[in-house]
Coordinates of C-alpha atoms (C1' of nucleotides) in Angstrom, one line a residue:
Chain A
M13 CA -72.6 13.2 -99.1
K14 CA -74.4 16.5 -99.0
K15 CA -74.8 18.5 -95.9
K16 CA -78.3 19.3 -94.9
A17 CA -79.3 21.4 -92.0
I18 CA -81.6 19.4 -89.8
C19 CA -83.9 21.3 -87.4
T20 CA -83.7 19.5 -84.1
D21 CA -86.4 21.3 -82.2
P22 CA -89.0 18.8 -81.3
T23 CA -92.4 19.5 -79.9
W24 CA -92.8 19.2 -76.2
A25 CA -95.7 16.8 -75.7
G26 CA -95.6 17.1 -71.9
R27 CA -94.1 15.6 -68.9
S28 CA -94.1 11.8 -69.2
D29 CA -96.8 9.8 -67.5
C30 CA -95.1 6.4 -67.4
A31 CA -97.8 4.9 -65.1
H32 CA -100.3 5.2 -67.8
C33 CA -97.9 4.6 -70.7
A34 CA -99.4 2.3 -73.3
I35 CA -96.0 0.6 -73.9
R36 CA -94.9 0.8 -70.3
N37 CA -94.2 -2.9 -70.1
R38 CA -91.9 -2.6 -73.1
V39 CA -89.9 0.4 -71.9
L40 CA -87.2 1.1 -69.4
F41 CA -89.1 1.7 -66.3
A42 CA -91.2 -1.4 -66.7
D43 CA -90.7 -3.0 -63.2
L44 CA -90.3 0.1 -61.2
P45 CA -92.5 0.5 -58.1
H46 CA -94.8 3.5 -58.2
D47 CA -92.9 5.6 -55.6
E48 CA -89.6 5.2 -57.5
L49 CA -91.4 5.9 -60.7
D50 CA -92.6 9.3 -59.4
V51 CA -89.0 10.3 -58.9
A52 CA -88.1 9.3 -62.4
L53 CA -91.0 11.1 -64.0
L54 CA -89.9 14.5 -62.8
A55 CA -87.2 14.7 -65.4
V56 CA -88.5 12.6 -68.2
D57 CA -89.9 14.5 -71.1
D58 CA -92.2 13.3 -73.8
L59 CA -91.1 14.7 -77.2
F60 CA -92.5 14.6 -80.6
Y61 CA -90.3 14.7 -83.7
Q62 CA -91.0 15.2 -87.4
P63 CA -89.4 12.8 -89.9
D64 CA -85.7 13.3 -90.7
R65 CA -84.8 15.1 -87.4
L66 CA -81.6 14.6 -85.5
L67 CA -81.7 13.2 -82.0
Y68 CA -78.0 13.2 -81.5
R69 CA -74.8 13.1 -83.3
I70 CA -72.0 10.5 -83.1
G71 CA -69.2 11.5 -80.7
E72 CA -71.3 13.9 -78.7
Q73 CA -70.9 13.7 -74.9
G74 CA -74.6 12.9 -74.3
K75 CA -76.3 13.1 -71.0
V76 CA -79.7 11.7 -72.2
L77 CA -81.0 8.5 -73.7
Y78 CA -84.3 8.0 -75.6
T79 CA -87.0 5.4 -75.5
V80 CA -88.9 5.3 -78.8
R81 CA -92.6 5.3 -78.1
R82 CA -93.9 5.6 -81.7
G83 CA -92.3 5.8 -85.1
M84 CA -88.9 4.7 -86.3
V85 CA -85.3 5.9 -85.8
K86 CA -82.2 5.0 -87.7
L87 CA -78.7 4.7 -86.1
V88 CA -76.1 5.8 -88.6
R89 CA -72.3 5.5 -88.8
D90 CA -70.2 7.5 -91.2
L91 CA -68.1 5.5 -93.6
A92 CA -64.5 6.2 -94.7
D93 CA -65.6 7.2 -98.2
G94 CA -67.9 9.9 -96.9
S95 CA -71.1 7.9 -97.3
E96 CA -73.0 6.6 -94.4
R97 CA -74.2 3.2 -93.2
V98 CA -77.4 2.6 -91.3
V99 CA -76.4 0.2 -88.5
R100 CA -79.8 -0.3 -86.9
L101 CA -83.5 0.6 -87.2
L102 CA -85.2 1.4 -83.9
K103 CA -88.9 0.7 -83.5
A104 CA -91.3 1.4 -80.7
G105 CA -89.9 0.1 -77.4
D106 CA -86.3 0.3 -78.5
V107 CA -83.7 2.5 -76.8
A108 CA -81.4 5.0 -78.4
G109 CA -78.2 6.1 -76.8
L110 CA -77.9 3.4 -74.2
E111 CA -74.2 3.8 -74.3
V112 CA -74.4 7.0 -72.2
A113 CA -75.4 4.8 -69.3
I114 CA -71.8 3.6 -69.0
G115 CA -70.4 7.1 -69.6
S116 CA -69.6 6.7 -73.3
R117 CA -70.1 9.2 -76.0
Y118 CA -72.8 8.5 -78.6
K119 CA -71.7 5.7 -80.9
H120 CA -74.0 6.6 -83.7
T121 CA -75.9 9.5 -85.2
A122 CA -79.6 9.0 -84.5
I123 CA -82.2 10.4 -87.0
T124 CA -85.9 9.9 -87.1
L125 CA -87.4 8.2 -90.2
T126 CA -91.0 8.9 -89.5
E127 CA -93.0 11.1 -87.2
T128 CA -91.6 9.9 -83.9
E129 CA -92.5 10.2 -80.2
V130 CA -89.8 9.5 -77.7
C131 CA -89.2 9.7 -74.0
R132 CA -86.1 11.6 -73.2
I133 CA -84.4 10.3 -70.1
P134 CA -81.6 12.2 -68.4
L135 CA -78.7 10.1 -67.3
S136 CA -78.9 11.7 -63.9
T137 CA -82.3 10.2 -63.4
L138 CA -81.0 6.8 -64.4
E139 CA -78.1 7.0 -62.0
R140 CA -80.3 8.1 -59.1
L141 CA -82.6 5.1 -59.6
E142 CA -79.9 2.6 -60.4
V143 CA -78.3 2.7 -57.1
H144 CA -81.2 1.2 -55.1
S145 CA -83.1 -0.4 -57.9
P146 CA -81.7 -3.7 -59.2
R147 CA -84.9 -3.9 -61.3
L148 CA -83.7 -1.0 -63.5
A149 CA -80.3 -2.6 -63.8
H150 CA -81.9 -5.7 -65.1
Q151 CA -84.1 -3.7 -67.5
L152 CA -80.9 -2.0 -68.9
M153 CA -79.4 -5.4 -69.4
L154 CA -82.4 -6.5 -71.3
R155 CA -82.1 -3.4 -73.5
W156 CA -78.5 -4.1 -74.2
Q157 CA -79.1 -7.7 -75.1
N158 CA -81.8 -6.4 -77.4
A159 CA -79.3 -4.1 -79.1
V160 CA -76.9 -7.1 -79.6
D161 CA -79.7 -9.1 -81.0
D162 CA -80.6 -6.4 -83.4
A163 CA -77.0 -5.9 -84.4
D164 CA -76.6 -9.7 -85.1
R165 CA -79.7 -9.6 -87.1
A166 CA -78.5 -6.7 -89.1
L167 CA -75.5 -8.8 -90.0
V168 CA -77.1 -12.2 -90.7
E169 CA -80.4 -11.1 -92.3
F170 CA -79.8 -7.7 -93.7
S171 CA -76.2 -7.8 -94.8
T172 CA -75.9 -11.4 -96.1
G173 CA -77.0 -12.9 -99.4
A174 CA -78.2 -11.4 -102.6
A175 CA -79.8 -8.0 -102.7
E176 CA -83.3 -9.5 -103.2
V177 CA -82.9 -11.7 -100.2
R178 CA -81.9 -8.8 -98.0
I179 CA -84.8 -6.8 -99.2
A180 CA -87.2 -9.7 -98.5
H181 CA -85.9 -9.9 -95.0
L182 CA -86.3 -6.1 -94.5
L183 CA -89.8 -6.1 -95.8
L184 CA -90.8 -9.0 -93.6
Y185 CA -89.3 -7.2 -90.6
L186 CA -90.9 -3.9 -91.3
S187 CA -94.3 -5.5 -91.9
S188 CA -94.0 -7.5 -88.7
L189 CA -94.0 -4.4 -86.6
N190 CA -97.7 -3.5 -87.3
E191 CA -100.5 -5.8 -86.5
D192 CA -102.2 -5.1 -89.7
G193 CA -99.3 -6.4 -91.7
T194 CA -98.4 -3.1 -93.3
G195 CA -95.0 -1.6 -93.1
I196 CA -93.3 1.8 -93.4
E197 CA -91.8 2.6 -96.7
L198 CA -88.1 3.5 -96.4
S199 CA -86.4 5.6 -99.0
R200 CA -84.3 3.6 -101.5
H201 CA -81.3 5.4 -100.2
D202 CA -81.9 4.3 -96.6
M203 CA -82.7 0.8 -97.7
G204 CA -79.5 0.6 -99.6
S205 CA -77.5 2.1 -96.7
F206 CA -79.0 -0.4 -94.3
L207 CA -78.6 -3.4 -96.5
G208 CA -75.2 -2.6 -97.8
I209 CA -76.2 -2.2 -101.4
T210 CA -76.5 0.8 -103.7
T211 CA -79.6 2.9 -104.0
E212 CA -80.1 1.7 -107.6
T213 CA -79.9 -1.9 -106.7
A214 CA -82.4 -1.4 -103.9
S215 CA -84.7 0.4 -106.4
R216 CA -84.4 -2.3 -109.0
A217 CA -85.1 -5.1 -106.6
M218 CA -88.1 -3.2 -105.1
A219 CA -89.5 -2.3 -108.5
D220 CA -89.2 -6.0 -109.4
L221 CA -91.0 -7.2 -106.3
K222 CA -93.8 -4.7 -107.0
R223 CA -94.2 -5.9 -110.6
R224 CA -94.4 -9.4 -109.3
G225 CA -97.1 -8.3 -106.9
L226 CA -95.2 -9.3 -103.8
V227 CA -95.3 -5.7 -102.6
T228 CA -98.0 -3.1 -103.2
E229 CA -97.8 0.5 -102.3
L230 CA -100.5 1.8 -100.1
P231 CA -102.3 4.9 -101.3
G232 CA -102.3 6.7 -98.0
R233 CA -99.1 7.6 -96.1
D234 CA -95.7 6.0 -97.0
A235 CA -96.6 2.4 -96.3
F236 CA -96.7 -0.9 -98.1
R237 CA -98.5 -4.2 -97.9
C238 CA -96.7 -7.4 -98.8
N239 CA -97.2 -11.1 -99.4
R240 CA -95.3 -12.4 -96.4
Q241 CA -95.7 -16.0 -97.5
L242 CA -93.9 -15.5 -100.8
L243 CA -91.4 -13.1 -99.4
A244 CA -90.5 -15.6 -96.8
R245 CA -89.7 -18.1 -99.5
I246 CA -87.3 -15.6 -101.1
A247 CA -85.7 -14.7 -97.7
D248 CA -85.1 -18.3 -96.8
P249 CA -84.6 -20.5 -99.9
S250 CA -85.6 -23.7 -98.1
Chain B
M187 CA -71.8 -27.8 -94.6
K188 CA -70.2 -31.0 -93.3
K189 CA -70.9 -32.4 -89.9
K190 CA -67.9 -32.9 -87.7
A191 CA -67.9 -34.4 -84.3
I192 CA -66.1 -31.9 -82.1
C193 CA -64.7 -33.2 -78.8
T194 CA -65.7 -30.7 -76.1
D195 CA -63.6 -32.0 -73.2
P196 CA -61.3 -29.3 -72.2
T197 CA -58.4 -29.6 -69.8
W198 CA -59.1 -28.5 -66.3
A199 CA -56.4 -26.1 -65.5
G200 CA -57.5 -25.6 -61.9
R201 CA -59.8 -23.5 -59.8
S202 CA -59.6 -19.9 -60.8
D203 CA -57.4 -17.5 -59.0
C204 CA -58.9 -14.2 -60.0
A205 CA -57.0 -12.2 -57.4
H206 CA -53.8 -12.9 -59.2
C207 CA -55.2 -13.0 -62.7
A208 CA -53.1 -11.2 -65.2
I209 CA -56.1 -9.8 -67.1
R210 CA -58.1 -9.3 -64.0
N211 CA -58.8 -5.7 -64.8
R212 CA -60.2 -6.7 -68.1
V213 CA -62.5 -9.4 -66.9
L214 CA -65.8 -9.7 -65.2
F215 CA -64.8 -9.5 -61.6
A216 CA -62.7 -6.5 -62.1
D217 CA -64.1 -4.3 -59.3
L218 CA -65.1 -6.9 -56.8
P219 CA -63.8 -6.5 -53.2
H220 CA -61.8 -9.5 -52.0
D221 CA -64.3 -11.0 -49.7
E222 CA -66.9 -11.2 -52.5
L223 CA -64.3 -12.4 -54.9
D224 CA -63.7 -15.4 -52.6
V225 CA -67.3 -16.4 -52.9
A226 CA -67.1 -16.2 -56.7
L227 CA -64.0 -18.2 -57.0
L228 CA -65.4 -21.3 -55.5
A229 CA -67.4 -22.2 -58.6
V230 CA -65.2 -20.6 -61.3
D231 CA -63.1 -23.0 -63.3
D232 CA -60.2 -22.3 -65.4
L233 CA -60.3 -24.4 -68.6
F234 CA -58.0 -25.0 -71.5
Y235 CA -59.3 -25.8 -74.9
Q236 CA -57.6 -27.1 -78.1
P237 CA -58.4 -25.3 -81.4
D238 CA -61.7 -26.1 -83.0
R239 CA -63.5 -27.1 -79.9
L240 CA -67.1 -26.4 -79.0
L241 CA -67.9 -24.2 -76.0
Y242 CA -71.6 -24.3 -76.5
R243 CA -74.2 -24.6 -79.2
I244 CA -76.9 -22.2 -80.3
G245 CA -80.2 -22.8 -78.6
E246 CA -78.9 -24.6 -75.6
Q247 CA -80.3 -23.6 -72.2
G248 CA -76.9 -22.6 -70.9
K249 CA -76.1 -22.1 -67.2
V250 CA -72.6 -20.8 -67.7
L251 CA -70.8 -18.0 -69.4
Y252 CA -67.1 -17.7 -70.4
T253 CA -64.4 -15.1 -70.1
V254 CA -61.7 -15.6 -72.7
R255 CA -58.3 -15.4 -71.0
R256 CA -56.1 -16.4 -73.9
G257 CA -56.7 -17.3 -77.5
M258 CA -59.6 -16.6 -79.8
V259 CA -63.2 -17.8 -80.1
K260 CA -65.7 -17.4 -82.9
L261 CA -69.4 -16.9 -82.5
V262 CA -71.3 -18.6 -85.3
R263 CA -74.9 -18.4 -86.6
D264 CA -76.3 -21.0 -88.9
L265 CA -77.6 -19.6 -92.2
A266 CA -80.8 -20.6 -94.0
D267 CA -78.8 -22.3 -96.8
G268 CA -77.0 -24.6 -94.4
S269 CA -73.8 -22.6 -94.4
E270 CA -72.6 -20.7 -91.4
R271 CA -71.8 -17.1 -90.7
V272 CA -69.2 -16.0 -88.2
V273 CA -70.8 -13.1 -86.3
R274 CA -68.0 -12.1 -84.0
L275 CA -64.5 -13.0 -83.0
L276 CA -63.8 -13.0 -79.3
K277 CA -60.3 -12.1 -78.0
A278 CA -58.8 -12.2 -74.6
G279 CA -61.0 -10.2 -72.2
D280 CA -64.2 -10.8 -74.1
V281 CA -67.2 -12.7 -72.8
A282 CA -69.0 -15.5 -74.5
G283 CA -72.6 -16.3 -73.6
L284 CA -73.5 -13.1 -71.8
E285 CA -77.1 -13.7 -72.8
V286 CA -77.5 -16.4 -70.2
A287 CA -77.3 -13.6 -67.6
I288 CA -80.8 -12.5 -68.6
G289 CA -82.1 -16.1 -68.8
S290 CA -81.8 -16.4 -72.5
R291 CA -80.6 -19.5 -74.4
Y292 CA -77.3 -19.2 -76.2
K293 CA -77.7 -17.0 -79.3
H294 CA -74.7 -18.5 -81.1
T295 CA -72.5 -21.5 -81.4
A296 CA -69.1 -20.8 -79.8
I297 CA -66.0 -22.5 -81.1
T298 CA -62.4 -22.0 -80.3
L299 CA -60.1 -20.9 -83.2
T300 CA -56.8 -21.4 -81.4
E301 CA -55.6 -22.9 -78.2
T302 CA -57.8 -21.1 -75.7
E303 CA -57.9 -20.6 -72.0
V304 CA -61.2 -19.5 -70.5
C305 CA -62.8 -18.9 -67.2
R306 CA -66.1 -20.7 -66.9
I307 CA -68.5 -18.8 -64.7
P308 CA -71.8 -20.4 -63.5
L309 CA -74.9 -18.3 -63.8
S310 CA -75.6 -19.1 -60.1
T311 CA -72.4 -17.4 -59.0
L312 CA -73.3 -14.4 -61.0
E313 CA -76.8 -14.2 -59.5
R314 CA -75.5 -14.5 -56.0
L315 CA -73.1 -11.7 -56.4
E316 CA -75.3 -9.5 -58.5
V317 CA -77.8 -8.9 -55.8
H318 CA -75.5 -7.0 -53.4
S319 CA -72.9 -5.9 -55.9
P320 CA -73.8 -3.0 -58.2
R321 CA -70.1 -3.2 -59.3
L322 CA -70.8 -6.4 -61.0
A323 CA -73.9 -5.1 -62.6
H324 CA -71.9 -2.3 -64.0
Q325 CA -69.2 -4.7 -65.3
L326 CA -71.9 -6.7 -67.1
M327 CA -73.1 -3.5 -68.8
L328 CA -69.7 -2.7 -69.9
R329 CA -69.4 -6.2 -71.4
W330 CA -72.7 -5.8 -73.2
Q331 CA -71.8 -2.5 -74.7
N332 CA -68.6 -4.2 -75.8
A333 CA -70.6 -6.8 -77.6
V334 CA -72.6 -4.1 -79.3
D335 CA -69.5 -2.3 -80.3
D336 CA -68.0 -5.5 -81.8
A337 CA -71.2 -6.2 -83.6
D338 CA -71.3 -2.7 -85.1
R339 CA -67.8 -3.1 -86.1
A340 CA -68.5 -6.4 -87.8
L341 CA -71.1 -4.6 -89.8
V342 CA -69.2 -1.4 -90.7
E343 CA -65.7 -2.7 -91.1
F344 CA -66.0 -6.4 -91.9
S345 CA -69.1 -6.6 -93.9
T346 CA -69.0 -3.4 -96.0
G347 CA -67.0 -2.6 -99.1
A348 CA -64.9 -4.7 -101.5
A349 CA -63.4 -8.0 -100.4
E350 CA -59.9 -6.5 -100.3
V351 CA -61.1 -3.7 -98.0
R352 CA -62.8 -6.1 -95.6
I353 CA -59.7 -8.3 -95.4
A354 CA -57.5 -5.2 -94.8
H355 CA -59.7 -4.3 -91.9
L356 CA -59.6 -7.8 -90.5
L357 CA -55.8 -8.1 -90.8
L358 CA -55.4 -4.7 -89.1
Y359 CA -57.7 -5.9 -86.3
L360 CA -56.0 -9.2 -85.8
S361 CA -52.6 -7.6 -85.8
S362 CA -53.7 -5.0 -83.2
L363 CA -54.4 -7.6 -80.6
N364 CA -50.7 -8.5 -80.0
E365 CA -48.2 -5.9 -79.0
D366 CA -45.6 -7.3 -81.4
G367 CA -47.9 -6.5 -84.4
T368 CA -48.3 -10.1 -85.4
G369 CA -51.7 -11.7 -85.9
I370 CA -53.4 -15.1 -85.9
E371 CA -53.9 -16.6 -89.3
L372 CA -57.5 -17.6 -89.8
S373 CA -58.5 -20.3 -92.3
R374 CA -59.7 -18.9 -95.6
H375 CA -63.1 -20.5 -94.8
D376 CA -63.4 -18.7 -91.5
M377 CA -62.3 -15.4 -93.0
G378 CA -64.9 -15.7 -95.7
S379 CA -67.6 -16.7 -93.3
F380 CA -66.8 -13.7 -91.1
L381 CA -66.4 -11.2 -94.0
G382 CA -69.4 -12.3 -95.9
I383 CA -67.4 -13.5 -98.9
T384 CA -66.5 -16.9 -100.3
T385 CA -63.5 -18.9 -99.4
E386 CA -62.1 -18.5 -102.8
T387 CA -62.4 -14.8 -102.8
A388 CA -60.7 -14.6 -99.4
S389 CA -58.0 -16.8 -100.7
R390 CA -57.4 -14.7 -103.8
A391 CA -57.3 -11.5 -101.9
M392 CA -54.9 -12.9 -99.3
A393 CA -52.7 -14.4 -101.9
D394 CA -52.6 -11.1 -103.7
L395 CA -51.7 -9.2 -100.5
K396 CA -48.9 -11.6 -99.9
R397 CA -47.5 -11.2 -103.4
R398 CA -47.6 -7.5 -102.9
G399 CA -45.7 -7.9 -99.7
L400 CA -48.3 -6.4 -97.4
V401 CA -48.7 -9.6 -95.5
T402 CA -46.0 -12.2 -94.8
E403 CA -46.5 -15.6 -93.3
L404 CA -44.6 -16.3 -90.1
P405 CA -42.6 -19.5 -90.2
G406 CA -43.6 -20.5 -86.7
R407 CA -47.1 -21.1 -85.6
D408 CA -50.1 -19.9 -87.7
A409 CA -49.4 -16.2 -87.6
F410 CA -48.7 -13.3 -89.9
R411 CA -47.0 -10.0 -90.0
C412 CA -48.3 -7.1 -92.0
N413 CA -47.6 -3.6 -93.1
R414 CA -50.2 -1.7 -91.1
Q415 CA -49.4 1.5 -92.8
L416 CA -50.2 0.2 -96.3
L417 CA -53.1 -1.9 -95.2
A418 CA -54.7 1.1 -93.5
R419 CA -54.6 2.9 -96.9
I420 CA -56.5 0.0 -98.4
A421 CA -59.0 -0.2 -95.6
D422 CA -59.7 3.6 -95.6
P423 CA -59.3 5.0 -99.1
S424 CA -58.8 8.5 -97.7
Chain C
dC292 C1' -45.0 -42.0 -97.7
dG293 C1' -49.7 -41.6 -99.0
dT294 C1' -54.2 -39.9 -98.4
dA295 C1' -57.4 -36.3 -96.9
dA296 C1' -58.2 -31.6 -96.4
dA297 C1' -57.1 -26.9 -97.2
dT298 C1' -55.4 -23.6 -100.3
dT299 C1' -54.6 -21.7 -104.7
dT300 C1' -55.6 -20.9 -109.4
dG301 C1' -58.3 -20.8 -113.8
dA302 C1' -62.3 -19.8 -116.7
dA303 C1' -67.0 -18.8 -117.3
dT304 C1' -71.0 -16.8 -115.4
dG305 C1' -73.9 -13.8 -112.9
dG306 C1' -75.0 -10.0 -110.1
dA307 C1' -74.0 -5.5 -108.3
dT308 C1' -72.0 -1.2 -109.3
dT309 C1' -71.2 2.8 -111.9
dC310 C1' -72.4 6.5 -114.7
dA311 C1' -76.1 8.6 -117.2
dA312 C1' -80.4 9.8 -118.5
dA313 C1' -85.4 9.7 -118.2
dC314 C1' -89.3 10.0 -115.3
dG315 C1' -92.4 11.4 -111.6
dT316 C1' -93.7 14.4 -107.8
dG317 C1' -94.0 17.9 -104.6
dG318 C1' -93.0 22.6 -103.7
dT319 C1' -92.1 27.6 -105.0
dG320 C1' -92.8 31.6 -107.2
dG321 C1' -94.4 34.0 -111.1
Chain D
dC240 C1' -103.2 28.0 -111.7
dC241 C1' -99.5 26.7 -114.1
dA242 C1' -94.5 26.6 -115.2
dC243 C1' -90.5 25.3 -113.4
dC244 C1' -87.0 23.4 -110.4
dA245 C1' -85.2 20.2 -107.0
dC246 C1' -85.1 15.7 -105.5
dG247 C1' -86.1 11.0 -105.3
dT248 C1' -87.0 7.0 -108.1
dT249 C1' -86.6 4.2 -112.1
dT250 C1' -84.4 2.4 -116.0
dG251 C1' -80.5 1.5 -119.3
dA252 C1' -75.9 0.0 -120.7
dA253 C1' -71.2 -1.0 -119.8
dT254 C1' -68.0 -2.4 -116.6
dC255 C1' -66.2 -4.6 -112.7
dC256 C1' -66.1 -7.8 -109.1
dA257 C1' -67.5 -11.8 -106.7
dT258 C1' -69.2 -16.3 -107.3
dT259 C1' -69.4 -20.8 -109.2
dC260 C1' -67.5 -25.0 -110.6
dA261 C1' -63.5 -27.3 -111.6
dA262 C1' -58.8 -28.7 -111.3
dA263 C1' -54.2 -28.3 -109.7
dT264 C1' -51.2 -27.7 -105.8
dT265 C1' -49.8 -27.5 -101.2
dT266 C1' -50.2 -28.8 -96.5
dA267 C1' -51.3 -31.6 -92.6
dC268 C1' -51.3 -35.9 -90.6
dG269 C1' -51.6 -40.8 -89.7

DNA sequence: CGTAAATTTGAATGGATTCAAACGTGGTGG
DNA sequence: CCACCACGTTTGAATCCATTCAAATTTACG
């Protein structure tokens, strides 16, 4: 509802070095031969964002797309009543702004949730490679299917059932992203906006799960640990 | 909840004739040159389905995808509690089973809602063309983005807000598909399953809209006419 | 015409929302 | 360093809306 000026200036972390990228096999240039990779690298920047920074805004005629290397990004749609709905949560390896690859304007507003590192890939680079690189075309298709899968999941797991069930699904998802089983704490507002419930309902359900010991706040940075076994029982009343 | 044996046998309407296809510019082989088209046609069948017929089931290792030429198809996911959730409604021009193009199993169960005419395209045909046809690759990407758009819409318009609001969105959508402003009547069960509400709630809201004159049943086949102006006001409380 | 299925309606319940207020926390400036 | 303010979270209470379970009614179909 309220307008907040979001500083967009990221830190330039350097020209990308895809060949040595830790998540190379999960990102866009996965199958590219080295010589083609060299061409791509020239224009790909590695950027570092603070939390709550704007990557792009819905409707903009974008000329770049982003690969998330670290952190988490939310894709947001504005609702008729002025509020907003989080449509998807992007994790490391996901792509934001894929739609520019077919010449479309951005279909969402993309905002970082945590400290985030991304690769910014110009559309021009993509187009140059795509012509003689069926590999890249295939990679793009994989990304698209990925987006569809995530969207379906947002519908089936995160927007269906009682509030507690949705939250259970969300916590299970977030905690599945790190090997150590911890997950990033979202604000109650973002939770609600993603799950299609109000902030208060999200807060109540979370507070309740904490009281029952299914979720415990981690002292350090905004993270939580949860009992996946018990949460799974709530998520899927078998 | 209940198991029903669905006869899958469609009527074979003939080998496809994409060159003269009325919706050619809206389907997969849109930009193909004629000589490549000829290759494709050999294996593409034009099929005709009755309402409530199964195209494919979730999890199957499919080797074909479908272009909807006429009618409407629902993509369904099974829920944990045994019920089902309609994830998407496919209209003429949409593609079902795109995921097989990247080697995936079907991600949904696809069932016809109306009399439906489809083109059945074998994956092998796709693969043969894809190699030397960047046009097709681009077409596929367009389809994928389409699927993402529809999925986002399912979330934002059809699974957010009060029951009446969701129904208003649905009726507006259905009535936008035909030039004459009429729309296909869905069963209350399917409506509910797609909108994330119960059959009874769907029924109540629809009955109410009818009483208020915003929706009128058409005498002929299962179709309705609606006051788009007033429905739009319900859908977007501006 | 008669039965099965789908739709509609009713009444009671439960869960989410709404509006408000209390609480905690981090940051700023005195 | 502390007081204070802004903002997010939590909690409370009343209301509203959707669900549930049940029954009545209509429609479809053999």
